Amino acid sequence: MKKCLLSILVLSLVIFTAACSSESSGKEADGKSKTYKIGITGTDTQIWDYVAKKAAKEGIKIKLVSFNDYVLPNTALADGELDANSFQTVAYFDQFIKEHNLKLVPIATTCLAPMAVYSNKLKDIKDIKKGAKIALPNDVSNQGRALLLLQQAGLIKLVDGYDGLGSIKDSVIENPKKIELIPTAPAQIPRALEDVDAGVINNGIARDASLNPIKDSIFHESETAIDYLNIIAVNDKDKNNKTLKRIAELYQEEDTAKFINKEYGGTLIPTFVPLKKIGW
């Protein structure tokens, strides 16, 4: 009887030790390597394909799950269908988890997809004259971001504590050059550049129009645009998961930054900052 009890205790200890070892090494209890599912949007997977190859060399398997909208990647993460996602800005993430009461957290920043001011008539933002016409997106989120960019350029001043929401009339308190701000459908702004002095165009629309925010714009966002940095998000319970943290580290390594700069030529800017800088 004593021998039987001893055997059971030894077996239990072995199982417990194996389970702990499995968890710390990123493997499941049956010894099979766990596959980490990361949600993204669209079909442009170049950066994550690169990171996944680096991870594979360390025995970490990554599967990319592509979504066609900006809602499902967060709800799928909250429901445990994903281990992480990487598709959204700080501003969008903060608002989304607040509205949906989700326990998600960022574990790293990734890139900035810079919004920029373009012009077919001017060479520098300083050349904007009194009465100039500037087209900017007419949707709420992009319009707020555009107004912040124009404030950064020194063209307007916004109300204190501006949150990126609110109408142009209610948000702009100083416009010394009496610039005419023209809300325009985002996809129409590249074509509207012939009819205005300048236009504020978000990154995706600019890329579709073969415009590069670094090479072709007269002013663009920089790393100081903290609210618009993209992040890697996970469930709160997984924020200290060693494997997920290692995946984030692989993304933020210098060779990944070089890969992004080479492949995207400035349309995406690798921006790796401490979480406290984005308010986490």
XYZ file of C-alpha atoms in Angstrom:
280
model
C 0.000 0.000 0.000
C 2.798 2.378 0.963
C 4.629 1.525 -2.267
C 1.458 2.280 -4.231
C 1.026 5.668 -2.550
C 4.689 6.468 -3.155
C 4.326 5.600 -6.838
C 1.278 7.871 -7.133
C 3.131 10.760 -5.468
C 6.156 10.320 -7.731
C 3.929 10.159 -10.823
C 2.051 13.295 -9.722
C 5.337 15.127 -9.214
C 6.537 14.115 -12.673
C 3.304 15.334 -14.297
C 3.404 18.629 -12.373
C 7.059 19.216 -13.305
C 6.370 18.447 -16.978
C 3.424 20.831 -17.015
C 5.502 23.643 -15.501
C 8.333 22.967 -17.932
C 5.867 22.982 -20.821
C 4.406 26.340 -19.792
C 7.768 28.033 -19.364
C 9.075 26.769 -22.715
C 6.015 27.761 -24.719
C 4.866 24.180 -25.205
C 1.623 22.441 -24.395
C 1.408 19.699 -21.766
C 1.394 16.931 -24.387
C 4.852 18.045 -25.556
C 3.636 19.497 -28.827
C 4.809 23.013 -29.620
C 2.036 25.575 -29.153
C 1.137 27.706 -32.155
C 0.602 31.359 -31.272
C -2.209 32.931 -33.270
C -1.739 36.612 -34.062
C -4.580 38.624 -35.600
C -3.843 41.199 -38.289
C -5.921 43.097 -40.842
C -5.505 42.973 -44.605
C -3.172 40.787 -46.604
C 0.108 42.673 -46.153
C 1.962 40.233 -43.916
C 5.588 41.009 -44.820
C 6.714 42.224 -41.410
C 5.017 39.462 -39.448
C 6.230 36.827 -41.903
C 9.743 38.095 -41.197
C 9.197 38.005 -37.414
C 7.616 34.534 -37.646
C 10.730 33.172 -39.384
C 12.912 34.583 -36.609
C 10.592 33.067 -33.988
C 10.667 29.661 -35.709
C 14.433 29.524 -35.218
C 13.754 29.659 -31.476
C 11.066 26.989 -31.639
C 8.165 29.453 -31.479
C 5.399 28.774 -33.999
C 3.317 31.750 -35.195
C 0.138 31.575 -37.252
C -1.211 34.809 -38.745
C -4.992 35.206 -38.802
C -6.212 37.896 -41.212
C -9.398 39.940 -40.658
C -11.273 42.320 -42.934
C -12.445 44.755 -40.252
C -11.215 46.514 -37.128
C -13.680 44.946 -34.670
C -13.179 41.186 -34.883
C -9.430 41.138 -34.094
C -10.159 42.570 -30.641
C -13.262 40.528 -29.883
C -11.506 37.356 -31.062
C -8.580 38.171 -28.770
C -10.913 38.804 -25.836
C -12.681 35.479 -26.523
C -9.401 33.559 -26.490
C -9.441 32.741 -30.205
C -6.166 34.652 -30.634
C -3.048 34.945 -28.495
C -2.301 38.492 -29.662
C -3.219 40.986 -32.358
C -1.285 43.659 -34.211
C -3.318 46.072 -36.313
C -4.422 49.121 -34.329
C -3.271 52.483 -33.043
C -3.080 53.433 -29.377
C -6.017 55.838 -29.792
C -8.267 53.235 -31.416
C -7.305 50.575 -28.876
C -7.940 52.787 -25.844
C -11.359 53.830 -27.139
C -12.370 50.309 -28.196
C -11.563 48.548 -24.939
C -13.298 51.314 -23.005
C -16.483 51.084 -25.080
C -16.554 47.267 -25.031
C -15.191 46.776 -21.502
C -12.458 44.382 -22.642
C -9.497 43.306 -20.530
C -6.816 43.709 -23.185
C -3.418 45.377 -22.797
C -0.576 46.440 -25.119
C 2.795 44.711 -24.706
C 4.776 46.627 -27.349
C 4.647 49.348 -29.971
C 5.440 48.472 -33.574
C 5.157 51.087 -36.325
C 3.813 54.494 -37.188
C 1.882 54.747 -40.453
C 2.365 58.509 -40.793
C -0.406 60.820 -41.890
C 0.985 63.669 -43.969
C 0.244 66.944 -45.719
C 0.702 66.844 -49.496
C 0.659 69.581 -52.120
C 1.022 69.830 -55.875
C 1.734 73.556 -55.579
C 3.954 74.050 -52.526
C 7.347 72.700 -51.489
C 7.169 73.383 -47.745
C 4.482 73.704 -45.086
C 5.890 77.191 -44.375
C 4.705 78.251 -47.828
C 1.044 78.010 -46.775
C -0.356 81.530 -47.263
C -3.321 83.408 -45.823
C -6.628 82.156 -47.132
C -5.115 78.870 -48.312
C -7.420 75.925 -48.902
C -6.568 72.627 -47.199
C -8.583 69.453 -47.738
C -8.803 67.060 -44.811
C -10.677 63.791 -44.211
C -14.371 64.099 -43.384
C -14.563 61.029 -41.117
C -14.297 61.760 -37.399
C -11.172 59.787 -36.447
C -9.039 60.837 -39.404
C -10.271 64.433 -39.279
C -9.248 64.747 -35.629
C -5.849 63.306 -36.451
C -5.493 65.749 -39.364
C -6.316 68.719 -37.127
C -3.672 67.609 -34.640
C -1.165 67.384 -37.482
C -1.997 70.905 -38.662
C -1.585 72.136 -35.092
C 1.799 70.411 -34.921
C 2.722 72.238 -38.116
C 1.878 75.549 -36.420
C -1.023 76.427 -38.717
C -3.883 76.258 -36.197
C -4.494 75.928 -32.467
C -7.003 73.521 -30.951
C -8.932 73.618 -27.699
C -6.988 72.512 -24.629
C -7.092 68.764 -24.085
C -8.344 68.114 -27.616
C -9.365 64.444 -27.821
C -9.503 64.071 -31.585
C -13.285 64.408 -31.641
C -15.619 67.335 -32.225
C -16.354 69.485 -35.257
C -13.829 71.814 -36.876
C -15.850 74.799 -35.696
C -15.835 73.642 -32.076
C -12.233 72.418 -32.047
C -10.185 75.139 -33.774
C -9.763 78.205 -31.559
C -6.998 79.958 -33.508
C -6.541 80.117 -37.276
C -4.234 83.115 -37.846
C -3.887 82.542 -41.600
C -7.652 82.115 -41.977
C -7.084 78.810 -43.720
C -10.177 77.269 -45.275
C -10.410 73.722 -43.948
C -12.428 71.623 -46.385
C -13.806 68.249 -45.175
C -13.426 65.789 -48.052
C -13.986 62.078 -48.584
C -10.555 60.558 -47.788
C -10.251 58.674 -51.085
C -10.942 61.890 -53.017
C -8.190 64.014 -51.463
C -5.298 62.858 -53.732
C -7.311 63.933 -56.798
C -8.402 67.143 -55.061
C -4.787 68.324 -54.712
C -5.149 70.124 -58.052
C -7.959 72.264 -56.652
C -6.575 73.080 -53.181
C -3.284 74.348 -51.809
C -2.710 71.223 -49.771
C -4.418 68.078 -48.495
C -4.032 65.898 -45.414
C -4.032 62.250 -46.465
C -3.930 59.169 -44.268
C -1.300 56.532 -44.897
C -3.415 53.893 -46.614
C -5.006 56.309 -49.085
C -1.606 57.889 -49.801
C -0.032 54.522 -50.546
C -2.903 53.638 -52.888
C -2.197 56.926 -54.703
C 1.544 56.106 -54.901
C 2.408 58.893 -52.462
C 5.206 58.449 -49.938
C 4.757 60.403 -46.671
C 8.497 60.894 -46.257
C 9.507 61.677 -49.842
C 6.399 63.340 -51.270
C 4.809 65.285 -48.410
C 5.470 68.812 -47.170
C 4.888 67.774 -43.538
C 4.295 64.452 -41.797
C 3.800 62.836 -38.415
C 6.806 61.744 -36.408
C 7.382 59.542 -33.354
C 5.780 62.250 -31.234
C 2.378 61.175 -32.584
C 2.081 58.790 -29.630
C -1.672 58.211 -29.966
C -1.207 56.910 -33.488
C 1.554 54.382 -32.923
C 0.512 50.818 -33.695
C 0.717 48.183 -30.974
C 0.754 44.486 -30.177
C -2.121 43.667 -27.801
C -2.825 40.614 -25.632
C -5.267 39.528 -22.945
C -4.474 41.042 -19.572
C -3.926 37.571 -18.120
C -1.195 36.957 -20.727
C 0.713 40.215 -20.314
C 3.589 38.410 -18.566
C 3.611 35.393 -20.876
C 7.292 34.839 -21.658
C 6.736 33.614 -25.201
C 4.452 36.497 -26.166
C 6.936 38.950 -24.673
C 9.707 37.272 -26.651
C 7.674 37.618 -29.859
C 7.328 41.346 -29.111
C 11.084 41.572 -28.536
C 11.753 39.885 -31.881
C 9.553 42.509 -33.542
C 11.457 45.332 -31.863
C 14.945 44.115 -32.766
C 17.164 46.258 -34.961
C 17.134 43.860 -37.905
C 13.330 44.023 -38.012
C 13.499 47.833 -38.101
C 15.969 47.639 -40.989
C 13.658 45.225 -42.812
C 10.694 47.610 -42.396
C 12.704 50.599 -43.637
C 13.929 48.656 -46.662
C 10.596 47.109 -47.620
C 8.354 50.121 -47.003
C 10.690 53.022 -47.754
C 9.160 55.384 -45.213
C 5.488 54.548 -45.648
C 5.846 52.728 -42.327
C 8.238 53.931 -39.622
C 9.429 51.403 -37.014
C 8.703 53.080 -33.683
C 9.670 51.166 -30.574
C 8.975 53.144 -27.404
C 8.418 52.145 -23.748
C 4.787 51.400 -22.845
C 4.790 54.204 -20.265
C 5.172 56.668 -23.147
C 1.800 55.598 -24.513
C 0.168 55.775 -21.109
C 0.446 52.117 -20.064
